[in-house]
Coordinates of C-alpha atoms and ligand atoms in Angstrom, one line a residue:
X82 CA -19.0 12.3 -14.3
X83 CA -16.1 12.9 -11.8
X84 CA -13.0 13.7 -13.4
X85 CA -10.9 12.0 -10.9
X86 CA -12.6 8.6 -10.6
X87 CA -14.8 7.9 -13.4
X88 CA -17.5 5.8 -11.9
X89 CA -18.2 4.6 -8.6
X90 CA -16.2 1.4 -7.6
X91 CA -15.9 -0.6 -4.4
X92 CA -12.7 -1.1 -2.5
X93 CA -11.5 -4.1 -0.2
X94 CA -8.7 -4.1 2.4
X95 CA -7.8 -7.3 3.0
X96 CA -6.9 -7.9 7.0
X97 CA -5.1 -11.4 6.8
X98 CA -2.4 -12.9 8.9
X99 CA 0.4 -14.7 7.4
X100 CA 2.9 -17.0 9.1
X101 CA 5.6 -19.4 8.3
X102 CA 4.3 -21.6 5.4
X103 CA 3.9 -19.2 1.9
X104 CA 1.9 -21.6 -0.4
X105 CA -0.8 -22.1 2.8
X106 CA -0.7 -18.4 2.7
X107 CA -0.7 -17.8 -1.3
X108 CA -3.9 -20.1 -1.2
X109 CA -5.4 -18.2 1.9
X110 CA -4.9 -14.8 0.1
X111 CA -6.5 -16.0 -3.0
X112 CA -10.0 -17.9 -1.0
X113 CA -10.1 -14.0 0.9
X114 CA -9.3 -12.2 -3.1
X115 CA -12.0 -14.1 -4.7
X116 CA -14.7 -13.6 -1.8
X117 CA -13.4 -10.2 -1.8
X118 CA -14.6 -10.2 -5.6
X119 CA -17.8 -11.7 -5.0
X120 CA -19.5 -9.4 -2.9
X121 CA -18.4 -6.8 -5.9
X122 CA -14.8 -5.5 -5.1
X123 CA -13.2 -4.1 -8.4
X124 CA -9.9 -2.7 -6.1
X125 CA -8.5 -5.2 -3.9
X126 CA -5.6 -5.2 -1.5
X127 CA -3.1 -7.3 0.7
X128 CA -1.5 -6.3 3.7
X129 CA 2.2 -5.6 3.7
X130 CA 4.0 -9.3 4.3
X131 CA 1.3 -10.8 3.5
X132 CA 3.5 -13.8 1.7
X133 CA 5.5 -14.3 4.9
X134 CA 6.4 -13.8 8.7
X135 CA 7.2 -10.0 9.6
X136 CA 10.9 -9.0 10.3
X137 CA 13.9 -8.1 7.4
X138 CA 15.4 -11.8 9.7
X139 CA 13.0 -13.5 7.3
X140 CA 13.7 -11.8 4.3
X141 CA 16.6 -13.9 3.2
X142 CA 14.0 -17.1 3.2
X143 CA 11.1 -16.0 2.2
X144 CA 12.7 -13.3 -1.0
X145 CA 11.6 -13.5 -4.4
X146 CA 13.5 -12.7 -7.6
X147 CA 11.2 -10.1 -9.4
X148 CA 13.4 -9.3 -12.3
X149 CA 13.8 -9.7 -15.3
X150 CA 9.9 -9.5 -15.6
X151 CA 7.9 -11.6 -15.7
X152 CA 9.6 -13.9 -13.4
X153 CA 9.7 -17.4 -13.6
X154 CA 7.6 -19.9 -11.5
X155 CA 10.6 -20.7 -9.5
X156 CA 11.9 -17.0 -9.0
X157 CA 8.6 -15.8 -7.9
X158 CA 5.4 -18.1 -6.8
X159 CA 4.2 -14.7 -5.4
X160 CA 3.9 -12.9 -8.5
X161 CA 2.5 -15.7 -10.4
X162 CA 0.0 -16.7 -7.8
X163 CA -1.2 -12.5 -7.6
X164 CA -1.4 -12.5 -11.2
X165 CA -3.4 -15.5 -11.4
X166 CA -5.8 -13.9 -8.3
X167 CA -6.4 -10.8 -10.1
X168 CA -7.5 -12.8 -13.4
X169 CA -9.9 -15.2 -11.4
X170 CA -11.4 -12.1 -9.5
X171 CA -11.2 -9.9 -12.2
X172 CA -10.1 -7.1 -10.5
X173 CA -7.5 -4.7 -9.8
X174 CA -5.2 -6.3 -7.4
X175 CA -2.4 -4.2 -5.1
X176 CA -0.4 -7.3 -4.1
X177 CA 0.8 -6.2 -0.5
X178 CA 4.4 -6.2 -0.3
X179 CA 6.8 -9.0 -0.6
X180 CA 10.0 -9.4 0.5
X181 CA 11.8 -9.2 -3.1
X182 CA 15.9 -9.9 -3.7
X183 CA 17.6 -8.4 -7.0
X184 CA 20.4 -10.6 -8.2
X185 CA 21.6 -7.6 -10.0
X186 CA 22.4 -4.8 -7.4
X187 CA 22.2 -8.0 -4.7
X188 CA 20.4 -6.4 -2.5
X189 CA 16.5 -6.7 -1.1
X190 CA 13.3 -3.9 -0.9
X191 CA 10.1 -4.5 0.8
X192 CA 7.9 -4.2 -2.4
X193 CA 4.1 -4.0 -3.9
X194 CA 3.1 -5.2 -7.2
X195 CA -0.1 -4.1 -8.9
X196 CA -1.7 -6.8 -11.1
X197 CA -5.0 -5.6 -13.8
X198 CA -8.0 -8.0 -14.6
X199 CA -6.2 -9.9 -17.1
X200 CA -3.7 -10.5 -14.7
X201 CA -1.1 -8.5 -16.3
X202 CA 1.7 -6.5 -14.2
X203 CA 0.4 -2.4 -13.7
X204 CA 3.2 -1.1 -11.5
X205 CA 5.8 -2.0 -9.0
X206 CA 6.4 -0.2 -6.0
X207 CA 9.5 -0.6 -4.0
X208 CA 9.6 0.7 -0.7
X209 CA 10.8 4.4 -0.8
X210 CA 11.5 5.1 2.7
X211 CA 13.1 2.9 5.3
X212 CA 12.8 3.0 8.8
X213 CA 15.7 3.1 11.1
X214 CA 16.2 4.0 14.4
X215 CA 18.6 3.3 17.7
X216 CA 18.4 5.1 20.5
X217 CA 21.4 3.9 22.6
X218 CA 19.8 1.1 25.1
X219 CA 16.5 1.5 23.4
X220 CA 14.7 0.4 20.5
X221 CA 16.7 -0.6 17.9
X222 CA 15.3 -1.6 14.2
X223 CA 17.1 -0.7 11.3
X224 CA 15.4 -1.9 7.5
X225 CA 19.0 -0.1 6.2
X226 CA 20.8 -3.0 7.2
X227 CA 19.0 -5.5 5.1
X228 CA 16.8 -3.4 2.9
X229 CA 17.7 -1.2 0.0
X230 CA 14.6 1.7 -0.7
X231 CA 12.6 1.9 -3.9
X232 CA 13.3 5.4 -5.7
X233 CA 9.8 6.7 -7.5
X234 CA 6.7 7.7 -6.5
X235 CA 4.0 5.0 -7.6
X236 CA 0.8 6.1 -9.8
X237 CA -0.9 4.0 -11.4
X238 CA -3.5 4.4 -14.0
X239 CA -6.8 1.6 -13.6
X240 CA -8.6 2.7 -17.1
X241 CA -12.1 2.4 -16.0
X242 CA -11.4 4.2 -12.7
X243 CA -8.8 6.7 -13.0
X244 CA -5.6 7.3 -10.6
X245 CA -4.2 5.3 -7.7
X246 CA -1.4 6.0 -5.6
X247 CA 0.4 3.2 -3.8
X248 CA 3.4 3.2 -1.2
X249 CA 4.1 1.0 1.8
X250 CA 3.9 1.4 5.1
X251 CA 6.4 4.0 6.7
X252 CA 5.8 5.8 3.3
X253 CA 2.1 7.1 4.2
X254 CA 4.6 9.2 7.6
X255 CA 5.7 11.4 4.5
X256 CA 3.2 14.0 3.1
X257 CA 5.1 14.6 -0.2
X258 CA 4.6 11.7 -1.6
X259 CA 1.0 11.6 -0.7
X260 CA 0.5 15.0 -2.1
X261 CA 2.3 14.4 -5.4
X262 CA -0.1 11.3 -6.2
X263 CA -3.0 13.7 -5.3
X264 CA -1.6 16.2 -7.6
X265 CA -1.4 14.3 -10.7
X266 CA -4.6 13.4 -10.3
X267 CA -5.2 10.4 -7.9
X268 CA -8.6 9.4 -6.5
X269 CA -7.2 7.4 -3.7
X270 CA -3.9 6.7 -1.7
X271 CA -3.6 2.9 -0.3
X272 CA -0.7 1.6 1.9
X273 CA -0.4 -1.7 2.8
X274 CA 1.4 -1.3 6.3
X275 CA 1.9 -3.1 9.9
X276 CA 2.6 -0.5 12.5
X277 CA 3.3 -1.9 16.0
X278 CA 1.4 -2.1 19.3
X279 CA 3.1 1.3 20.0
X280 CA 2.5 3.4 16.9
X281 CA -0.7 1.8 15.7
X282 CA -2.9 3.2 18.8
X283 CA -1.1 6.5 18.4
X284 CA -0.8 7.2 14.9
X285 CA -2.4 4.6 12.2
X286 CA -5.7 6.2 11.9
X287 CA -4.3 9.6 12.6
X288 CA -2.0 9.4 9.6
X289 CA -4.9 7.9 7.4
X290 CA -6.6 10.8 8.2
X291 CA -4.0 13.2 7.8
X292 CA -3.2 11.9 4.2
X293 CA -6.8 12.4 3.6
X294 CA -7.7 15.9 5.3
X295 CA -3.9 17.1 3.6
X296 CA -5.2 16.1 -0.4
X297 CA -9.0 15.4 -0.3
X298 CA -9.1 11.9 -1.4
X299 CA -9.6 8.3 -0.3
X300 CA -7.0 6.9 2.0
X301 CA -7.1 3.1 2.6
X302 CA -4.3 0.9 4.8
X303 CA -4.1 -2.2 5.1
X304 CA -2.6 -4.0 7.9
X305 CA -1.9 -7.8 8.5
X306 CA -4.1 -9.3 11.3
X307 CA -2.3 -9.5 15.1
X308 CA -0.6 -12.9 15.5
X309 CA 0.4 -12.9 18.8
X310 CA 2.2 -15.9 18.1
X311 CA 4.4 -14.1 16.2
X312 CA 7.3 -12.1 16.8
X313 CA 6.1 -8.3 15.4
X314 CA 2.5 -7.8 16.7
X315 CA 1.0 -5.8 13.9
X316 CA -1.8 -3.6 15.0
X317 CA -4.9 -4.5 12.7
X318 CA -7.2 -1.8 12.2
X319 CA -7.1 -1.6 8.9
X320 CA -9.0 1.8 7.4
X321 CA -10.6 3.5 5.4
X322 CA -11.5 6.9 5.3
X323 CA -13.2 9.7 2.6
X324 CA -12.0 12.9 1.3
X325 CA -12.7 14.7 4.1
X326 CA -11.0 12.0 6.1
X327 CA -14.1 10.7 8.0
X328 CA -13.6 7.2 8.9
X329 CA -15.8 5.2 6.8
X330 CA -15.2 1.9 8.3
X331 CA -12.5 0.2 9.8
X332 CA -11.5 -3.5 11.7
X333 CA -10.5 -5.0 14.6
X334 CA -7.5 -7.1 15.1
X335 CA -8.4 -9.9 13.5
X336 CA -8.3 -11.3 10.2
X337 CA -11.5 -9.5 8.1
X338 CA -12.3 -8.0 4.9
X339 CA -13.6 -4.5 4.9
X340 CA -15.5 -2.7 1.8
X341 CA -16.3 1.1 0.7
X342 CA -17.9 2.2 -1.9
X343 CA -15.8 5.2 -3.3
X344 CA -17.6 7.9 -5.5
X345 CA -15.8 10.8 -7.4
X346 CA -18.6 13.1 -6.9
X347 CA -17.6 12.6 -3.5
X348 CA -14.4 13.8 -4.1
X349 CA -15.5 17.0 -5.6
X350 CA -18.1 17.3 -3.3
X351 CA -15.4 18.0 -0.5
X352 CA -13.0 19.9 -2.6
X353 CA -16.0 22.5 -2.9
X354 CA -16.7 22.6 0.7
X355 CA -13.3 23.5 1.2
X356 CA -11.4 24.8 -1.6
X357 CA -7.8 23.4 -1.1
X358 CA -7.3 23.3 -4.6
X359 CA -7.8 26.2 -6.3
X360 CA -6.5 28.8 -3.0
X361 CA -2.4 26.8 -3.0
X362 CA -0.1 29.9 -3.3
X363 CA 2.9 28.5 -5.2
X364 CA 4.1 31.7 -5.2
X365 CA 4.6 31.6 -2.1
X366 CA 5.8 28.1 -1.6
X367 CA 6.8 26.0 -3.8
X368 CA 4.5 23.1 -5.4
X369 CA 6.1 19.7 -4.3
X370 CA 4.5 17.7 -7.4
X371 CA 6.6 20.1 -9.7
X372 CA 10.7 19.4 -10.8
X373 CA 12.1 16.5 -10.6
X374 CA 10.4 13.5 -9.4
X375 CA 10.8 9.9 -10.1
X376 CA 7.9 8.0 -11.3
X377 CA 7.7 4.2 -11.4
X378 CA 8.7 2.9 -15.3
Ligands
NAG628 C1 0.0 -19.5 6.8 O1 0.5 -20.8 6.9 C2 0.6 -21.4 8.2 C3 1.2 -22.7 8.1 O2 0.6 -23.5 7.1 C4 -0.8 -21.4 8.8 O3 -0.8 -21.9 10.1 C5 -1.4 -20.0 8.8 O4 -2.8 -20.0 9.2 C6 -1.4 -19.4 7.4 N1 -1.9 -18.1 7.4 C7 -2.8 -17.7 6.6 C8 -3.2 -16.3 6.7 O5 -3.3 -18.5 5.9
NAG629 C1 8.8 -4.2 4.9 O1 9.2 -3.3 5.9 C2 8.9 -3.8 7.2 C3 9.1 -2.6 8.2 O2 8.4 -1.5 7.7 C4 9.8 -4.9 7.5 O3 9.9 -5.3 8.8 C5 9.2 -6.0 6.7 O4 9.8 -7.2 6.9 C6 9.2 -5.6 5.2 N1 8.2 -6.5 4.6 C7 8.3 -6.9 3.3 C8 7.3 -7.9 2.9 O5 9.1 -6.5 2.5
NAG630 C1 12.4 3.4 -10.3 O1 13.2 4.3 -10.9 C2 14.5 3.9 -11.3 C3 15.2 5.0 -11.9 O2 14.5 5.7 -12.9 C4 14.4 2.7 -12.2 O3 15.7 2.2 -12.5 C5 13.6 1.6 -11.5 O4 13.5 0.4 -12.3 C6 12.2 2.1 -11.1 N1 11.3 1.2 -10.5 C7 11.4 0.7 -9.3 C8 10.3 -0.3 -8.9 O5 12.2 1.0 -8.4
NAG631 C1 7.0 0.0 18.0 O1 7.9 0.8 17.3 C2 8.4 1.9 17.9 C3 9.3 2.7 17.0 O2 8.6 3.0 15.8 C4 9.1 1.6 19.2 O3 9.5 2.8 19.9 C5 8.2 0.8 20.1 O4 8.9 0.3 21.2 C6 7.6 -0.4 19.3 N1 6.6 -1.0 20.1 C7 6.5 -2.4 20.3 C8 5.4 -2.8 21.1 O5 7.3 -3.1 19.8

């Protein structure tokens, strides 16, 4: 038995494409969930903004309240409706992202919740880093100025399987927080993400792979479909790829579930080939998953 992931489980990304009407899309998630279930997915995820159009413009409509937890119906359809999916699919769920808006510090994050089997709430991950950029009579697009980032790195534990790490997005750009979920002991790394026409062809896969040549485990992203009736254009091509960042499947543009079966002996299997983990030389460098880091409470 792998120490890392205790038994063999199969994974599902979830490609769907989300517009301007949330309970059609709740209800659309859950039909795609529960198929996802039925041909034997135990891990399941949404693409980021899977609940609503993409764009911080839309945040102010389509925000949920998220706190205190659990929400009310009112506060948070979302949350309620991804509990509910996990229950009927009995499976791990990692809900996407939502837009969510905390009365308390007033301000809004891009964030994922993690439901179990009996539909109870595993972790909550707010968006840690948040894309900005201008360059004078360029590209301009700045989260900062309507989103607030998360502030832990997001590990949760699934009891029969072991560890899984989960950020969003712009997150998987930044190796420490990849290699900090490797280091205490997650199997697998998924991102729900929508990276543009520009950055998707040049570094989607690339950084899926990266993540997974960098910390020899599973790396999965999952990306809404491409509306091009929408304003953002989200790449597709959501991923999957093993420990030693071979592509094991991927998907198109549009909407489609894709499945891997992941295996801890795989896991191990790599880590042997190429000893990563036993030749680090924190003597020499220091050991980014030691000090002070923030975990999700
Ligand atoms: C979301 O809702 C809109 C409006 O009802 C619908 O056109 C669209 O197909 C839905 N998207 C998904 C993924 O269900
Ligand atoms: C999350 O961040 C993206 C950009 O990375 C932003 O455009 C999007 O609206 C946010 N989505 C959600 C659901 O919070
Ligand atoms: C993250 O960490 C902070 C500080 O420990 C905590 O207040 C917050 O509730 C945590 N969770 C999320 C989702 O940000
Ligand atoms: C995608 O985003 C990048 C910045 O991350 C920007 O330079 C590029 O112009 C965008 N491409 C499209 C097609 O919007």
């Amino acid at each position: 038995m792998s120490k890392l992931l205790r038994q063999p489980v199969t994974l599902a990304l979830i490609q769907l494409a989300s517009t301007a009407s949330k309970p059609h899309n709740l209800t659309h998630a859950r039909s795609l969930v529960l198929r996802a279930a039925q041909r034997g997915a135990r891990i399941i995820v949404l693409p980021e903004c899977f609940n609503s159009p993409y764009g911080t413009k839309y945040f102010p409509t389509y925000a949920e309240t998220l706190r205190p937890t659990p929400p009310s119906e009112t506060d948070s359809p979302s949350y309620h409706a991804l509990s509910n999916m996990a229950k009927e699919a009995n499976s791990y769920l990692v809900g996407g992202s939502i837009p969510e808006y905390d009365t308390e510090t007033k301000k809004y994050y891009n964030t994922s919740l993690t439901f179990g089997p009996a539909g109870q709430l595993l972790a909550t991950h707010r968006k840690v880093h948040l894309f900005d950029i201008d360059i004078p009579g360029g590209f301009k697009f700045k989260e900062s100025e309507v989103l607030s980032p998360g502030n832990n790195v997001t590990v949760v534990d699934l009891p029969e399987y072991g560890k899984l790490g989960i950020a969003i997005c712009y997150d998987v750009r930044f190796p420490e927080l990849a290699t900090i979920a490797a280091r205490k002991g997650a199997f697998a790394l998924v991102y729900p993400g929508a990276f543009n026409m520009t950055t998707g062809p040049m570094h989607w896969e690339l950084l899926a792979r990266a993540r997974a040549t960098d910390n020899q485990v599973y790396v999965g992203l999952c990306s809404p479909a491409r509306d091009v009736g929408a304003d953002y254009h989200a790449w597709g091509h959501t991923v999957l790829v093993d420990p030693n960042a071979e592509v094991m499947e991927s998907l198109g543009a549009e909407e489609g579930i894709l499945f891997g079966e992941l295996r801890g002996e795989r896991i191990e299997e790599v880590r042997k080939g190429i000893p990563l983990y036993t030749q680090r030389r924190f003597d020499v460098y220091p050991d980014v998953s030691e000090g002070k880091i923030r975990f999700e409470d």
